[in-house]
mmCIF file of C-alpha atoms in Angstrom:
data_model
loop_
_atom_site.group_PDB
_atom_site.id
_atom_site.type_symbol
_atom_site.label_atom_id
_atom_site.label_comp_id
_atom_site.label_asym_id
_atom_site.label_seq_id
_atom_site.Cartn_x
_atom_site.Cartn_y
_atom_site.Cartn_z
ATOM 1 C CA UNK N 1 0.000 0.000 0.000
ATOM 2 C CA UNK N 2 2.737 2.461 0.926
ATOM 3 C CA UNK N 3 4.546 2.106 -2.394
ATOM 4 C CA UNK N 4 1.271 2.992 -4.099
ATOM 5 C CA UNK N 5 0.853 6.089 -1.912
ATOM 6 C CA UNK N 6 4.397 7.229 -2.675
ATOM 7 C CA UNK N 7 3.703 6.706 -6.381
ATOM 8 C CA UNK N 8 0.558 8.844 -6.147
ATOM 9 C CA UNK N 9 2.428 11.589 -4.286
ATOM 10 C CA UNK N 10 5.320 11.621 -6.757
ATOM 11 C CA UNK N 11 3.127 11.559 -9.868
ATOM 12 C CA UNK N 12 0.215 13.787 -8.864
ATOM 13 C CA UNK N 13 1.575 16.874 -7.161
ATOM 14 C CA UNK N 14 -1.809 17.944 -5.817
ATOM 15 C CA UNK N 15 -5.091 16.118 -5.265
ATOM 16 C CA UNK N 16 -6.554 18.203 -8.099
ATOM 17 C CA UNK N 17 -4.054 16.573 -10.487
ATOM 18 C CA UNK N 18 -4.993 13.091 -9.336
ATOM 19 C CA UNK N 19 -7.345 11.220 -11.687
ATOM 20 C CA UNK N 20 -10.721 9.885 -10.610
ATOM 21 C CA UNK N 21 -10.467 6.722 -8.484
ATOM 22 C CA UNK N 22 -11.415 4.335 -11.291
ATOM 23 C CA UNK N 23 -8.869 5.922 -13.662
ATOM 24 C CA UNK N 24 -6.223 5.967 -10.939
ATOM 25 C CA UNK N 25 -6.771 2.264 -10.288
ATOM 26 C CA UNK N 26 -6.235 1.503 -13.984
ATOM 27 C CA UNK N 27 -3.011 3.547 -13.993
ATOM 28 C CA UNK N 28 -1.772 1.803 -10.863
ATOM 29 C CA UNK N 29 -2.431 -1.607 -12.409
ATOM 30 C CA UNK N 30 -0.560 -0.491 -15.527
ATOM 31 C CA UNK N 31 2.326 0.663 -13.313
ATOM 32 C CA UNK N 32 2.592 -2.896 -11.988
ATOM 33 C CA UNK N 33 1.242 -2.631 -8.459
ATOM 34 C CA UNK N 34 -0.410 -5.632 -6.803
ATOM 35 C CA UNK N 35 -4.212 -5.720 -6.603
ATOM 36 C CA UNK N 36 -4.260 -5.927 -2.791
ATOM 37 C CA UNK N 37 -1.909 -2.952 -2.449
ATOM 38 C CA UNK N 38 -4.010 -0.926 -4.880
ATOM 39 C CA UNK N 39 -7.212 -1.841 -3.031
ATOM 40 C CA UNK N 40 -5.752 -0.903 0.368
ATOM 41 C CA UNK N 41 -4.324 2.363 -0.966
ATOM 42 C CA UNK N 42 -7.531 3.322 -2.770
ATOM 43 C CA UNK N 43 -9.596 2.588 0.350
ATOM 44 C CA UNK N 44 -7.230 4.647 2.503
ATOM 45 C CA UNK N 45 -7.210 7.510 -0.039
ATOM 46 C CA UNK N 46 -11.015 7.519 -0.016
ATOM 47 C CA UNK N 47 -11.069 7.769 3.788
ATOM 48 C CA UNK N 48 -8.399 10.476 3.563
ATOM 49 C CA UNK N 49 -10.612 12.445 1.179
ATOM 50 C CA UNK N 50 -13.601 12.103 3.518
ATOM 51 C CA UNK N 51 -11.515 13.187 6.523
ATOM 52 C CA UNK N 52 -10.074 16.140 4.606
ATOM 53 C CA UNK N 53 -13.529 17.363 3.597
ATOM 54 C CA UNK N 54 -14.829 16.904 7.129
ATOM 55 C CA UNK N 55 -11.908 18.882 8.549
ATOM 56 C CA UNK N 56 -12.573 21.726 6.095
ATOM 57 C CA UNK N 57 -16.182 21.891 7.262
ATOM 58 C CA UNK N 58 -15.417 21.601 10.968
ATOM 59 C CA UNK N 59 -12.380 23.930 10.823
ATOM 60 C CA UNK N 60 -10.988 22.526 14.043
ATOM 61 C CA UNK N 61 -8.787 25.004 15.882
ATOM 62 C CA UNK N 62 -6.460 23.805 18.586
ATOM 63 C CA UNK N 63 -4.469 26.180 20.752
ATOM 64 C CA UNK N 64 -0.723 25.755 20.591
ATOM 65 C CA UNK N 65 -0.403 25.460 24.360
ATOM 66 C CA UNK N 66 -2.747 22.469 24.568
ATOM 67 C CA UNK N 67 -1.279 19.125 25.620
ATOM 68 C CA UNK N 68 -2.127 16.108 23.484
ATOM 69 C CA UNK N 69 -2.787 12.958 25.488
ATOM 70 C CA UNK N 70 -2.877 9.748 23.461
ATOM 71 C CA UNK N 71 -5.332 7.041 24.446
ATOM 72 C CA UNK N 72 -4.178 3.425 24.643
ATOM 73 C CA UNK N 73 -5.424 2.547 21.142
ATOM 74 C CA UNK N 74 -3.637 5.549 19.603
ATOM 75 C CA UNK N 75 -0.448 4.590 21.438
ATOM 76 C CA UNK N 76 -0.711 1.036 20.137
ATOM 77 C CA UNK N 77 -1.575 2.004 16.559
ATOM 78 C CA UNK N 78 0.874 4.904 16.132
ATOM 79 C CA UNK N 79 3.653 3.414 18.233
ATOM 80 C CA UNK N 80 6.107 5.341 20.338
ATOM 81 C CA UNK N 81 8.140 6.251 17.253
ATOM 82 C CA UNK N 82 5.114 7.726 15.482
ATOM 83 C CA UNK N 83 4.110 9.736 18.526
ATOM 84 C CA UNK N 84 7.703 10.927 19.007
ATOM 85 C CA UNK N 85 7.834 11.943 15.357
ATOM 86 C CA UNK N 86 4.653 13.997 15.705
ATOM 87 C CA UNK N 87 5.894 15.623 18.899
ATOM 88 C CA UNK N 88 9.228 16.531 17.309
ATOM 89 C CA UNK N 89 7.601 17.961 14.186
ATOM 90 C CA UNK N 90 5.094 19.977 16.206
ATOM 91 C CA UNK N 91 7.596 21.379 18.711
ATOM 92 C CA UNK N 92 9.951 22.331 15.892
ATOM 93 C CA UNK N 93 7.160 24.358 14.265
ATOM 94 C CA UNK N 94 6.919 22.170 11.159
ATOM 95 C CA UNK N 95 3.459 20.902 12.074
ATOM 96 C CA UNK N 96 0.435 22.685 13.541
ATOM 97 C CA UNK N 97 -1.719 21.028 16.218
ATOM 98 C CA UNK N 98 -4.597 20.930 13.735
ATOM 99 C CA UNK N 99 -2.453 19.137 11.148
ATOM 100 C CA UNK N 100 -1.226 16.755 13.870
ATOM 101 C CA UNK N 101 -4.826 15.769 14.579
ATOM 102 C CA UNK N 102 -5.546 15.263 10.887
ATOM 103 C CA UNK N 103 -2.507 12.995 10.614
ATOM 104 C CA UNK N 104 -3.540 11.016 13.691
ATOM 105 C CA UNK N 105 -7.094 10.549 12.408
ATOM 106 C CA UNK N 106 -5.901 9.315 9.029
ATOM 107 C CA UNK N 107 -3.155 7.112 10.473
ATOM 108 C CA UNK N 108 -5.757 5.366 12.610
ATOM 109 C CA UNK N 109 -7.453 4.385 9.333
ATOM 110 C CA UNK N 110 -4.402 2.415 8.114
ATOM 111 C CA UNK N 111 -4.958 -1.335 7.745
ATOM 112 C CA UNK N 112 -2.024 -2.407 9.955
ATOM 113 C CA UNK N 113 -2.433 -3.037 13.661
ATOM 114 C CA UNK N 114 0.661 -0.990 14.493
ATOM 115 C CA UNK N 115 2.418 1.366 12.094
ATOM 116 C CA UNK N 116 6.164 1.398 11.683
ATOM 117 C CA UNK N 117 7.771 4.816 11.466
ATOM 118 C CA UNK N 118 8.444 4.734 7.714
ATOM 119 C CA UNK N 119 4.762 3.928 7.044
ATOM 120 C CA UNK N 120 3.635 6.622 9.451
ATOM 121 C CA UNK N 121 5.810 9.207 7.673
ATOM 122 C CA UNK N 122 4.263 8.317 4.320
ATOM 123 C CA UNK N 123 0.769 8.714 5.773
ATOM 124 C CA UNK N 124 1.731 12.097 7.252
ATOM 125 C CA UNK N 125 3.043 13.206 3.869
ATOM 126 C CA UNK N 126 -0.178 12.118 2.160
ATOM 127 C CA UNK N 127 -2.359 13.946 4.694
ATOM 128 C CA UNK N 128 -0.459 17.162 4.055
ATOM 129 C CA UNK N 129 -0.649 16.522 0.294
ATOM 130 C CA UNK N 130 -4.421 16.032 0.513
ATOM 131 C CA UNK N 131 -4.861 19.385 2.225
ATOM 132 C CA UNK N 132 -2.618 21.263 -0.162
ATOM 133 C CA UNK N 133 -0.191 22.080 2.640
ATOM 134 C CA UNK N 134 3.216 23.358 1.719
ATOM 135 C CA UNK N 135 5.625 20.941 3.273
ATOM 136 C CA UNK N 136 8.135 22.613 5.558
ATOM 137 C CA UNK N 137 11.779 21.855 4.652
ATOM 138 C CA UNK N 138 12.408 20.376 8.086
ATOM 139 C CA UNK N 139 9.415 18.106 7.716
ATOM 140 C CA UNK N 140 10.420 17.041 4.223
ATOM 141 C CA UNK N 141 13.947 16.253 5.414
ATOM 142 C CA UNK N 142 12.547 14.252 8.303
ATOM 143 C CA UNK N 143 10.110 12.413 6.054
ATOM 144 C CA UNK N 144 12.864 11.429 3.639
ATOM 145 C CA UNK N 145 15.566 10.781 6.222
ATOM 146 C CA UNK N 146 15.887 7.316 7.695
ATOM 147 C CA UNK N 147 13.057 6.063 5.518
ATOM 148 C CA UNK N 148 14.343 2.521 5.817
ATOM 149 C CA UNK N 149 14.678 2.498 9.600
ATOM 150 C CA UNK N 150 12.276 2.729 12.449
ATOM 151 C CA UNK N 151 14.516 4.364 14.974
ATOM 152 C CA UNK N 152 13.734 7.696 16.543
ATOM 153 C CA UNK N 153 16.782 9.884 16.122
ATOM 154 C CA UNK N 154 15.646 12.900 18.107
#
């Protein structure tokens, strides 16, 4: 699934450039992706689209001095590395509290029981992509750095 998401990000620079789901599926098949990976990615992208639209309507505003407490399911699903990544990105100013919540909500929709850090970073990138967010240089470096490892380096 994550290779498919990276492919979508690299080939369709904004959601507006992305083809309709049925056309995208055909292109992904032509690109050689496995059916199960395409299905999982398309399902997750659909939920991402729904969450993005809902967030636009709700326009959630979170104060910067609020403390985020993760429930036990969020801790299990995101893992300590995912939570540490979010904390680092937020405290460094690369991520707003509102964007953090959008990333958490969409990451909870991933099919895996527990996300590894490289998967979590891809999901974070896709959430920002879906909302047309300009990706901070620090965030982009962090997303691309250590993509093959799951260690927290902060």
